[in-house]
Amino acid sequence: MIACAEHFLPGNDAEPKPHDDVVSTLSKALGVQAITTDDLEIASKDFGGLKFVKPLALIRPSTADDVARVVRAAARSPTLTVAARGNGHSINGQAMAEQGLVLDMRAMDELVRLVRIDGAPYVDVSGGALWEDVLKRCVSEFGLAPRSWTDYLSLTVGGTLSYAGVSGQAFRYGPQTSNVTELEVVTGKGETIVCSKTQSPELFFAVLGGLGQFGIITRARLVLQEAPHTVRWIRVVYSEFEEFSSDAEWLVGREEGESCFDYVEGFVLANSEDPSNGWPTLPLDPQQVFDPIHIPPSAGPVLYCLELALHYRYSDNPSHVDAVVDGLLGRLRFIKGLKFQVDMGYTEFLLRVKRDEEHARANGVWDDAPHPWLNLFVSKSNIAEFDGEVFKKILKDGVHGPILVYPLLRDKWDSRHSVVVPASSEIFYIVALLRFSPAPPKGPPPQQLVEQNRQILQLCLAKAFDFKLYFPHYHSRQDWINHFGNHQWSRFVDRKTAFDPMAILAPGQKIFSRVPQPYSVTQ
């Protein structure tokens, strides 16, 4: 069954609102149930807190058939659009639908089912499942776990697969989109299709990293591996970007079979005692202390941290674990005396950002503050200059939150997927500005931070950096063409024509406009 949260109909003395008749018809046809406008406002905003767009209705589907019925109902209208909303973690209104239908994918029936194919383990999960729930169920029930993650796991499976899904395991296994073997998708035509690399492959490749433009993911089959028991979590600090980036690239470039960490990330911090942006953000345990006496006099306004993790099992000899860690760290050029290390359970490590979320909620910077985040992929060929212009100048005082920067390997990304990455080098870096500034008046106006983002992007364009927006948002067709490049834009349009010809899906991305008949475009 479907539950629907729609706006209250106007009173007798109010002017009829657009689509009231559509909502009434839709409610009857789908057996929907009206609830309060407060609940409708859930779908009117997202984590970014920068946009407020009111939909016509919020619909809670239980099954793929429910999703398909909603899309087909929208197709019978000349103007209705449909947006799939996971946990509302988009930044620029990507999961919104102005006067359209928003699907609360968290309402999908729970599914975590182990599947073995030729002896290899996989798990089928709902597109609306949270990754943290997938983790807990797989580890506790099967002793297994997916290979590739995001840092924050209160995101839906369908949501991250519509972008890429990146964390510190991506250098080894690729993004989450590279760790899926089968999808169930509802297209913009209202068709429910099971697809894979060999079955309806064009839809499979289109949807992965497809920004929700070609279909709504209702089920995914994920590759599993044996779950480790314990993780050694390590942070080491650098004063020079060249040494930091060179060591990071050496680690992610280790050949298969060579000893290596299982997780490699990095971040930038202010070279100061600022509690939100500087030295106090580094220790992993309350008993650990950052001693600035170790910082060389030549250090600049920012420092760099490599964040590493090695997985192991209870049966592993502790001396062997120590030897592997010491052998790898012995090759790195971090500042001696600035190493922080703890051992913890595997699940606890993967849920580490949950503790940061609780702290942010307690301080009013999670739900009650805007988050003008910026996420980029920057080619290795430009990352050193990016460091000099952006990290050391524009962002030298921090962003009141993590500034992530670490290398990824292009050959771990499938070029058949819809996501685009820099092409000028085999290595590119993810750069993520994850701001948690308090809302005004305690913090800066969000417009000021948005302008800082714009300044960074303009600098990248002016210097002709090879970069791509991750979680892209543009305001013009030409900007989207530039983002994809002519060849991949042409492929993107062809896929839209094939799978969502009326441009019903994901209107919040602002890529295509809704049309009452099958979509066509002059390229």
Coordinates of C-alpha atoms in Angstrom, one line a residue:
M1 CA 0.0 0.0 0.0
I2 CA 1.0 3.6 -0.5
A3 CA 0.7 6.4 2.1
C4 CA 0.7 9.9 0.8
A5 CA 1.2 13.2 2.7
E6 CA -0.5 16.0 0.7
H7 CA -1.1 19.6 1.5
F8 CA -4.4 20.6 3.0
L9 CA -7.0 21.6 0.5
P10 CA -7.9 25.3 0.6
G11 CA -10.9 26.4 2.6
N12 CA -14.2 27.6 1.0
D13 CA -13.0 31.2 0.9
A14 CA -9.6 30.3 -0.7
E15 CA -8.7 30.3 -4.3
P16 CA -8.2 26.8 -5.7
K17 CA -4.5 25.9 -5.9
P18 CA -2.9 24.4 -9.0
H19 CA -3.1 20.6 -9.2
D20 CA -5.6 20.2 -6.4
D21 CA -7.7 18.1 -8.7
V22 CA -4.7 16.0 -9.7
V23 CA -3.8 15.3 -6.1
S24 CA -7.4 14.4 -5.3
T25 CA -7.5 12.0 -8.3
L26 CA -4.1 10.6 -7.4
S27 CA -5.1 10.0 -3.8
K28 CA -8.2 8.0 -4.9
A29 CA -6.4 6.1 -7.6
L30 CA -3.5 5.1 -5.4
G31 CA -5.3 4.7 -2.1
V32 CA -3.3 7.5 -0.5
Q33 CA -3.9 9.0 2.9
A34 CA -3.6 12.7 3.6
I35 CA -1.7 13.8 6.7
T36 CA -0.4 17.2 8.0
T37 CA 1.3 19.9 6.1
D38 CA 4.1 19.7 8.6
D39 CA 5.1 16.3 7.2
L40 CA 4.9 17.7 3.7
E41 CA 7.5 20.3 4.7
I42 CA 10.0 17.4 5.2
A43 CA 10.1 17.1 1.4
S44 CA 10.4 20.9 1.0
K45 CA 14.0 21.1 2.3
D46 CA 17.2 19.1 2.4
F47 CA 20.4 18.9 4.4
G48 CA 21.9 21.8 2.5
G49 CA 19.3 24.2 4.0
L50 CA 19.7 26.6 1.0
K51 CA 16.5 25.9 -0.8
F52 CA 12.9 25.5 0.1
V53 CA 10.7 24.1 -2.6
K54 CA 7.2 22.8 -1.8
P55 CA 6.0 19.7 -3.6
L56 CA 2.4 18.8 -4.4
A57 CA 2.5 15.6 -2.4
L58 CA 4.8 13.4 -0.4
I59 CA 4.2 9.7 -1.2
R60 CA 5.5 6.8 0.8
P61 CA 5.8 3.7 -1.4
S62 CA 6.2 0.2 -0.1
T63 CA 7.2 -1.6 -3.2
A64 CA 8.6 -1.1 -6.7
D65 CA 5.0 -1.5 -8.0
D66 CA 4.0 1.4 -5.9
V67 CA 6.8 3.5 -7.3
A68 CA 5.9 2.5 -10.9
R69 CA 2.2 3.4 -10.3
V70 CA 3.2 6.9 -9.2
V71 CA 5.4 7.5 -12.2
R72 CA 2.7 6.3 -14.6
A73 CA 0.2 8.5 -12.9
A74 CA 2.6 11.5 -13.3
A75 CA 3.0 10.6 -17.0
R76 CA -0.7 11.0 -17.5
S77 CA -0.4 14.6 -16.4
P78 CA 1.2 17.2 -18.7
T79 CA 3.3 18.8 -16.0
L80 CA 3.8 16.5 -12.9
T81 CA 7.3 15.4 -12.0
V82 CA 8.6 12.8 -9.6
A83 CA 11.6 13.0 -7.3
A84 CA 13.0 10.1 -5.2
R85 CA 14.1 11.3 -1.7
G86 CA 16.3 9.1 0.4
N87 CA 17.4 10.6 3.7
G88 CA 17.3 14.2 2.4
H89 CA 21.0 14.6 2.4
S90 CA 21.3 16.6 -0.8
I91 CA 22.7 20.1 -0.7
N92 CA 21.2 22.1 -3.5
G93 CA 17.6 20.8 -3.8
Q94 CA 18.5 17.8 -6.0
A95 CA 15.8 15.6 -4.4
M96 CA 13.0 18.2 -4.6
A97 CA 10.1 18.5 -7.0
E98 CA 8.4 21.9 -7.1
Q99 CA 4.6 21.2 -7.2
G100 CA 5.5 17.6 -8.1
L101 CA 5.5 14.3 -6.3
V102 CA 8.3 13.3 -3.9
L103 CA 8.7 9.7 -3.0
D104 CA 9.9 8.9 0.5
M105 CA 12.1 6.0 -0.4
R106 CA 12.8 5.2 3.3
A107 CA 9.2 3.8 3.4
M108 CA 10.2 1.0 1.1
D109 CA 9.7 -2.5 2.5
E110 CA 12.8 -3.7 4.4
L111 CA 15.0 -6.1 2.4
V112 CA 18.4 -7.5 3.3
R113 CA 18.7 -10.9 1.7
L114 CA 21.9 -13.0 1.3
V115 CA 22.4 -14.4 -2.2
R116 CA 25.1 -16.8 -3.3
I117 CA 26.1 -17.1 -7.0
D118 CA 28.7 -19.7 -7.9
G119 CA 29.7 -19.6 -4.2
A120 CA 30.3 -15.9 -4.1
P121 CA 28.2 -13.9 -1.6
Y122 CA 26.0 -10.9 -2.5
V123 CA 23.2 -9.1 -0.7
D124 CA 20.0 -7.8 -2.1
V125 CA 18.9 -4.6 -0.4
S126 CA 16.1 -2.1 -0.9
G127 CA 16.9 1.2 -2.6
G128 CA 15.6 3.0 0.4
A129 CA 17.7 1.1 2.9
L130 CA 20.3 3.1 4.9
W131 CA 23.8 1.9 4.5
E132 CA 24.2 1.8 8.3
D133 CA 21.4 -0.8 8.5
V134 CA 22.9 -2.8 5.7
L135 CA 26.2 -2.8 7.6
K136 CA 24.7 -3.9 10.9
R137 CA 22.5 -6.7 9.3
C138 CA 25.3 -8.1 7.1
V139 CA 27.9 -8.2 9.9
S140 CA 25.6 -9.5 12.6
E141 CA 23.7 -12.1 10.5
F142 CA 26.2 -13.2 7.9
G143 CA 29.6 -12.2 9.1
L144 CA 30.0 -10.4 5.8
A145 CA 30.0 -6.7 4.6
P146 CA 30.0 -4.7 1.4
R147 CA 33.5 -3.6 0.2
S148 CA 33.0 0.1 -0.5
W149 CA 31.4 2.7 1.7
T150 CA 30.7 6.4 2.2
D151 CA 32.0 8.1 5.3
Y152 CA 28.5 8.9 6.6
L153 CA 26.2 5.8 6.5
S154 CA 22.8 7.4 7.2
L155 CA 22.4 7.6 3.5
T156 CA 20.2 5.4 1.3
V157 CA 21.6 2.8 -1.1
G158 CA 19.7 4.2 -4.0
G159 CA 20.8 7.7 -3.2
T160 CA 24.6 7.1 -3.1
L161 CA 24.4 4.8 -6.2
S162 CA 22.8 7.7 -8.1
Y163 CA 26.1 9.6 -7.6
A164 CA 29.0 7.3 -7.0
G165 CA 29.5 6.7 -3.2
V166 CA 33.1 7.4 -2.2
S167 CA 35.2 6.7 0.9
G168 CA 38.6 5.5 1.9
Q169 CA 38.1 2.1 0.4
A170 CA 37.5 3.4 -3.1
F171 CA 41.2 3.3 -4.1
R172 CA 41.1 -0.5 -3.8
Y173 CA 37.5 -1.4 -4.8
G174 CA 36.3 1.7 -6.6
P175 CA 33.2 3.7 -5.6
Q176 CA 30.1 2.0 -4.5
T177 CA 28.8 2.1 -8.1
S178 CA 31.6 -0.3 -9.0
N179 CA 30.4 -2.8 -6.4
V180 CA 26.9 -3.5 -7.7
T181 CA 26.0 -6.4 -9.9
E182 CA 22.3 -6.0 -10.4
L183 CA 19.6 -3.3 -10.0
E184 CA 15.8 -3.2 -10.0
V185 CA 14.8 0.2 -11.5
V186 CA 11.6 2.0 -12.2
T187 CA 12.2 4.1 -15.3
G188 CA 10.6 7.4 -16.3
K189 CA 8.2 5.4 -18.4
G190 CA 6.9 3.6 -15.3
E191 CA 8.5 0.3 -16.3
T192 CA 10.1 -1.9 -13.6
I193 CA 13.2 -3.5 -15.0
V194 CA 15.8 -5.7 -13.5
C195 CA 19.2 -4.8 -15.1
S196 CA 22.9 -5.8 -14.9
K197 CA 26.0 -5.7 -17.1
T198 CA 24.4 -8.5 -19.2
Q199 CA 20.7 -7.8 -18.8
S200 CA 19.4 -4.4 -20.1
P201 CA 23.0 -3.1 -19.7
E202 CA 22.4 0.4 -21.0
L203 CA 19.9 1.1 -18.3
F204 CA 22.3 -0.5 -15.6
F205 CA 25.2 1.7 -16.7
A206 CA 23.0 4.8 -17.1
V207 CA 21.5 4.7 -13.6
L208 CA 24.8 4.2 -11.8
G209 CA 26.0 7.8 -11.2
G210 CA 23.0 9.0 -13.3
L211 CA 21.7 11.7 -10.8
G212 CA 18.3 10.0 -10.7
Q213 CA 17.7 11.0 -14.3
F214 CA 16.9 7.6 -15.8
G215 CA 15.3 5.6 -13.2
I216 CA 14.5 5.1 -9.5
I217 CA 16.6 2.4 -7.8
T218 CA 14.2 0.1 -5.8
R219 CA 16.7 -2.8 -5.2
A220 CA 20.4 -3.3 -5.5
R221 CA 22.6 -6.4 -5.4
L222 CA 25.9 -5.6 -3.7
V223 CA 29.2 -7.5 -3.6
L224 CA 30.1 -8.8 -0.1
Q225 CA 33.3 -9.9 1.5
E226 CA 34.3 -11.4 4.9
A227 CA 33.9 -8.7 7.6
P228 CA 37.0 -8.1 9.7
H229 CA 36.6 -7.9 13.4
T230 CA 38.9 -5.0 14.3
V231 CA 40.4 -1.9 12.8
R232 CA 43.6 0.0 13.6
W233 CA 42.8 3.6 12.9
I234 CA 45.7 5.9 12.4
R235 CA 46.3 9.7 11.7
V236 CA 49.7 11.1 10.8
V237 CA 50.4 14.8 10.2
Y238 CA 52.4 16.6 7.5
S239 CA 53.5 20.2 7.0
E240 CA 54.3 19.9 3.3
F241 CA 51.6 19.1 0.7
E242 CA 54.1 17.5 -1.7
E243 CA 55.1 15.0 0.9
F244 CA 51.5 14.4 2.0
S245 CA 50.3 13.9 -1.6
S246 CA 53.3 11.8 -2.6
D247 CA 52.8 9.4 0.3
A248 CA 49.1 9.2 -0.3
E249 CA 49.6 8.3 -3.9
W250 CA 52.2 5.7 -3.0
L251 CA 49.8 4.0 -0.6
V252 CA 46.8 3.9 -3.1
G253 CA 49.1 2.7 -5.9
R254 CA 50.3 -0.4 -4.1
E255 CA 50.0 -3.5 -6.3
E256 CA 47.5 -6.2 -5.4
G257 CA 49.1 -8.6 -3.1
E258 CA 51.4 -6.1 -1.6
S259 CA 50.8 -5.1 2.0
C260 CA 48.7 -2.0 2.3
F261 CA 46.2 -0.2 4.4
D262 CA 42.5 -1.0 3.8
Y263 CA 41.4 2.6 4.0
V264 CA 43.2 5.8 2.9
E265 CA 41.8 9.3 3.3
G266 CA 43.3 12.7 4.0
F267 CA 42.3 16.1 5.2
V268 CA 43.5 19.7 5.6
L269 CA 43.4 21.6 8.9
A270 CA 44.4 25.0 10.1
N271 CA 47.8 25.3 11.7
S272 CA 46.3 26.8 14.8
E273 CA 44.7 25.8 18.1
D274 CA 41.2 26.7 16.7
P275 CA 39.0 24.0 18.2
S276 CA 36.8 23.6 15.1
N277 CA 39.5 23.9 12.4
G278 CA 42.9 23.3 13.9
W279 CA 45.0 21.0 16.0
P280 CA 42.3 19.8 18.5
T281 CA 40.5 18.1 15.6
L282 CA 43.3 15.5 15.2
P283 CA 43.5 13.2 18.3
L284 CA 41.4 10.0 18.1
D285 CA 41.1 9.5 21.8
P286 CA 40.4 12.0 24.7
Q287 CA 43.6 10.9 26.3
Q288 CA 45.7 11.9 23.3
V289 CA 47.2 15.4 23.0
F290 CA 48.4 17.3 20.0
D291 CA 51.8 18.8 20.9
P292 CA 52.6 21.7 18.5
I293 CA 56.3 21.6 19.5
H294 CA 56.7 19.0 16.8
I295 CA 55.6 21.3 14.0
P296 CA 58.6 22.5 12.0
P297 CA 59.2 26.2 11.8
S298 CA 58.8 26.1 8.0
A299 CA 55.2 25.0 8.3
G300 CA 52.7 27.2 6.6
P301 CA 49.1 28.2 7.5
V302 CA 47.7 24.7 7.1
L303 CA 48.7 21.2 7.9
Y304 CA 47.7 17.9 6.3
C305 CA 46.7 14.6 7.8
L306 CA 46.7 11.1 6.3
E307 CA 44.0 9.0 7.8
L308 CA 44.6 5.3 7.5
A309 CA 43.1 2.0 8.7
L310 CA 44.1 -1.6 8.7
H311 CA 41.6 -4.4 9.1
Y312 CA 42.3 -7.5 11.0
R313 CA 40.6 -10.5 12.7
Y314 CA 40.7 -11.8 16.2
S315 CA 42.8 -14.7 15.0
D316 CA 45.6 -12.5 13.6
N317 CA 48.8 -12.4 15.6
P318 CA 49.1 -8.9 17.2
S319 CA 52.8 -8.9 16.3
H320 CA 52.0 -9.4 12.6
V321 CA 49.5 -6.5 12.7
D322 CA 52.2 -4.3 14.3
A323 CA 54.7 -5.3 11.7
V324 CA 52.5 -4.5 8.8
V325 CA 51.5 -1.1 10.2
D326 CA 55.1 -0.2 11.2
G327 CA 56.4 -1.4 7.8
L328 CA 54.0 0.9 5.9
L329 CA 54.4 3.9 8.2
G330 CA 58.2 3.5 8.1
R331 CA 58.0 4.5 4.4
L332 CA 56.0 7.7 5.0
R333 CA 57.4 11.2 5.7
F334 CA 55.0 12.5 8.3
I335 CA 56.1 14.6 11.2
K336 CA 57.5 12.3 13.8
G337 CA 55.7 12.8 17.1
L338 CA 52.4 13.6 15.4
K339 CA 50.9 10.1 15.0
F340 CA 47.6 9.2 16.6
Q341 CA 46.3 5.6 16.8
V342 CA 43.5 3.6 18.3
D343 CA 42.0 0.1 17.8
M344 CA 38.3 -0.4 17.6
G345 CA 35.6 -2.7 16.2
Y346 CA 35.0 -2.7 12.4
T347 CA 31.4 -1.6 12.7
E348 CA 32.3 1.1 15.2
F349 CA 34.9 2.4 12.8
L350 CA 32.5 2.6 9.9
L351 CA 29.9 4.3 12.1
R352 CA 32.5 6.9 13.4
V353 CA 30.8 9.8 11.7
K354 CA 27.6 9.0 13.6
R355 CA 29.3 10.3 16.8
D356 CA 30.1 13.5 14.9
E357 CA 26.5 13.8 13.9
E358 CA 25.4 13.5 17.5
H359 CA 27.8 16.2 18.5
A360 CA 26.7 18.4 15.7
R361 CA 23.0 18.0 16.6
A362 CA 23.8 18.8 20.2
N363 CA 25.5 22.0 19.0
G364 CA 22.7 23.0 16.6
V365 CA 24.8 22.7 13.5
W366 CA 23.2 19.6 12.0
D367 CA 19.4 20.3 11.5
D368 CA 19.4 24.0 12.4
A369 CA 22.1 25.4 10.2
P370 CA 22.7 25.6 6.4
H371 CA 25.4 23.4 4.9
P372 CA 26.8 25.0 1.7
W373 CA 29.1 22.1 1.0
L374 CA 31.4 21.9 -2.1
N375 CA 32.6 18.6 -3.5
L376 CA 35.1 18.4 -6.3
F377 CA 37.2 15.9 -8.2
V378 CA 40.5 17.6 -9.2
S379 CA 43.1 16.0 -11.4
K380 CA 46.5 15.2 -10.0
S381 CA 48.0 17.5 -12.6
N382 CA 46.3 20.5 -10.9
I383 CA 46.1 19.5 -7.2
A384 CA 49.4 21.1 -6.1
E385 CA 48.4 24.5 -7.5
F386 CA 44.9 24.0 -6.1
D387 CA 46.6 23.5 -2.7
G388 CA 48.5 26.7 -3.1
E389 CA 45.6 28.8 -4.2
V390 CA 42.7 27.3 -2.2
F391 CA 43.9 25.5 0.9
K392 CA 46.7 27.9 1.7
K393 CA 44.9 31.1 0.8
I394 CA 41.1 31.0 0.5
L395 CA 40.6 28.3 3.1
K396 CA 43.6 28.8 5.4
D397 CA 41.4 29.4 8.4
G398 CA 39.3 26.3 7.8
V399 CA 35.5 25.9 7.0
H400 CA 34.3 24.9 10.5
G401 CA 34.2 21.3 9.4
P402 CA 36.4 18.7 7.6
I403 CA 38.3 19.6 4.4
L404 CA 38.8 16.2 2.8
V405 CA 41.5 15.7 0.2
Y406 CA 42.8 12.3 -0.9
P407 CA 43.7 10.5 -4.2
L408 CA 41.5 8.1 -6.2
L409 CA 42.4 5.8 -9.1
R410 CA 40.6 6.4 -12.4
D411 CA 40.9 2.8 -13.5
K412 CA 38.6 1.8 -10.6
W413 CA 35.8 3.8 -12.1
D414 CA 33.7 2.3 -14.9
S415 CA 33.5 4.8 -17.8
R416 CA 30.2 3.2 -18.9
H417 CA 28.6 4.7 -15.8
S418 CA 27.0 8.2 -16.0
V419 CA 29.3 9.8 -13.5
V420 CA 32.2 11.8 -15.0
V421 CA 35.7 12.3 -13.5
P422 CA 38.8 14.2 -14.6
A423 CA 40.5 12.5 -17.6
S424 CA 43.9 14.1 -17.8
S425 CA 45.6 11.8 -15.2
E426 CA 45.2 8.3 -13.9
I427 CA 45.0 9.8 -10.4
F428 CA 42.5 12.4 -9.3
Y429 CA 41.7 13.8 -5.9
I430 CA 38.4 14.2 -4.1
V431 CA 38.1 17.6 -2.4
A432 CA 35.2 18.0 0.0
L433 CA 34.4 21.2 2.0
L434 CA 32.0 19.9 4.7
R435 CA 31.0 23.1 6.5
F436 CA 29.2 23.0 9.9
S437 CA 29.1 26.7 10.6
P438 CA 26.4 27.8 13.1
A439 CA 23.4 29.6 11.6
P440 CA 23.5 33.4 11.6
P441 CA 24.0 35.5 13.7
K442 CA 26.5 33.1 15.4
G443 CA 27.9 32.0 12.0
P444 CA 28.4 33.7 8.7
P445 CA 25.5 34.2 6.3
P446 CA 25.2 31.2 4.0
Q447 CA 25.3 33.5 1.0
Q448 CA 28.9 34.4 2.0
L449 CA 29.9 30.7 2.0
V450 CA 28.1 30.1 -1.3
E451 CA 30.1 33.0 -2.7
Q452 CA 33.3 31.4 -1.4
N453 CA 32.4 28.2 -3.3
R454 CA 31.8 30.3 -6.4
Q455 CA 35.2 32.0 -6.0
I456 CA 36.9 28.5 -5.8
L457 CA 35.1 27.3 -8.9
Q458 CA 35.9 30.5 -10.8
L459 CA 39.5 30.1 -9.9
C460 CA 39.5 26.5 -11.2
L461 CA 37.9 27.7 -14.5
A462 CA 40.3 30.6 -14.8
K463 CA 43.3 28.4 -14.4
A464 CA 41.8 25.7 -16.7
F465 CA 42.1 23.0 -14.0
D466 CA 40.8 19.6 -15.0
F467 CA 38.0 19.2 -12.4
K468 CA 34.5 18.0 -12.1
L469 CA 31.8 18.8 -9.5
Y470 CA 30.8 15.8 -7.4
F471 CA 27.1 16.2 -6.6
P472 CA 26.9 18.7 -9.5
H473 CA 24.5 21.5 -9.7
Y474 CA 24.4 24.0 -12.6
H475 CA 21.9 26.6 -13.8
S476 CA 22.3 26.4 -17.5
R477 CA 22.3 23.8 -20.3
Q478 CA 25.7 24.9 -21.4
D479 CA 27.2 24.4 -17.9
W480 CA 25.9 20.8 -17.9
I481 CA 27.3 20.2 -21.4
N482 CA 30.7 21.5 -20.1
H483 CA 30.4 19.3 -17.1
F484 CA 29.9 16.1 -19.1
G485 CA 31.9 17.1 -22.3
N486 CA 30.3 16.8 -25.7
H487 CA 30.6 13.0 -26.1
Q488 CA 29.3 12.1 -22.6
W489 CA 26.6 14.8 -22.8
S490 CA 25.3 13.3 -26.0
R491 CA 25.3 9.9 -24.3
F492 CA 23.5 11.4 -21.3
V493 CA 20.8 12.9 -23.6
D494 CA 20.3 9.6 -25.5
R495 CA 19.8 7.8 -22.2
K496 CA 17.3 10.4 -21.1
T497 CA 15.4 10.0 -24.3
A498 CA 15.4 6.2 -23.9
F499 CA 14.4 5.9 -20.3
D500 CA 12.6 9.1 -19.3
P501 CA 11.4 10.6 -22.5
M502 CA 9.0 13.1 -20.8
A503 CA 11.7 14.2 -18.3
I504 CA 9.5 13.2 -15.3
L505 CA 12.3 12.1 -12.9
A506 CA 14.6 14.2 -10.7
P507 CA 13.5 17.7 -11.7
G508 CA 15.5 19.2 -8.8
Q509 CA 18.7 18.5 -10.7
K510 CA 17.6 21.3 -13.2
I511 CA 19.0 19.4 -16.2
F512 CA 15.9 18.8 -18.3
S513 CA 12.5 20.4 -18.4
R514 CA 9.3 18.5 -18.1
V515 CA 7.5 18.0 -21.5
P516 CA 4.0 16.6 -22.1
Q517 CA 5.2 14.3 -24.9
P518 CA 8.3 12.1 -25.4
Y519 CA 11.5 14.2 -24.9
S520 CA 13.7 15.2 -27.8
V521 CA 16.5 17.6 -28.1
T522 CA 18.5 19.2 -30.8
Q523 CA 22.2 18.6 -30.0

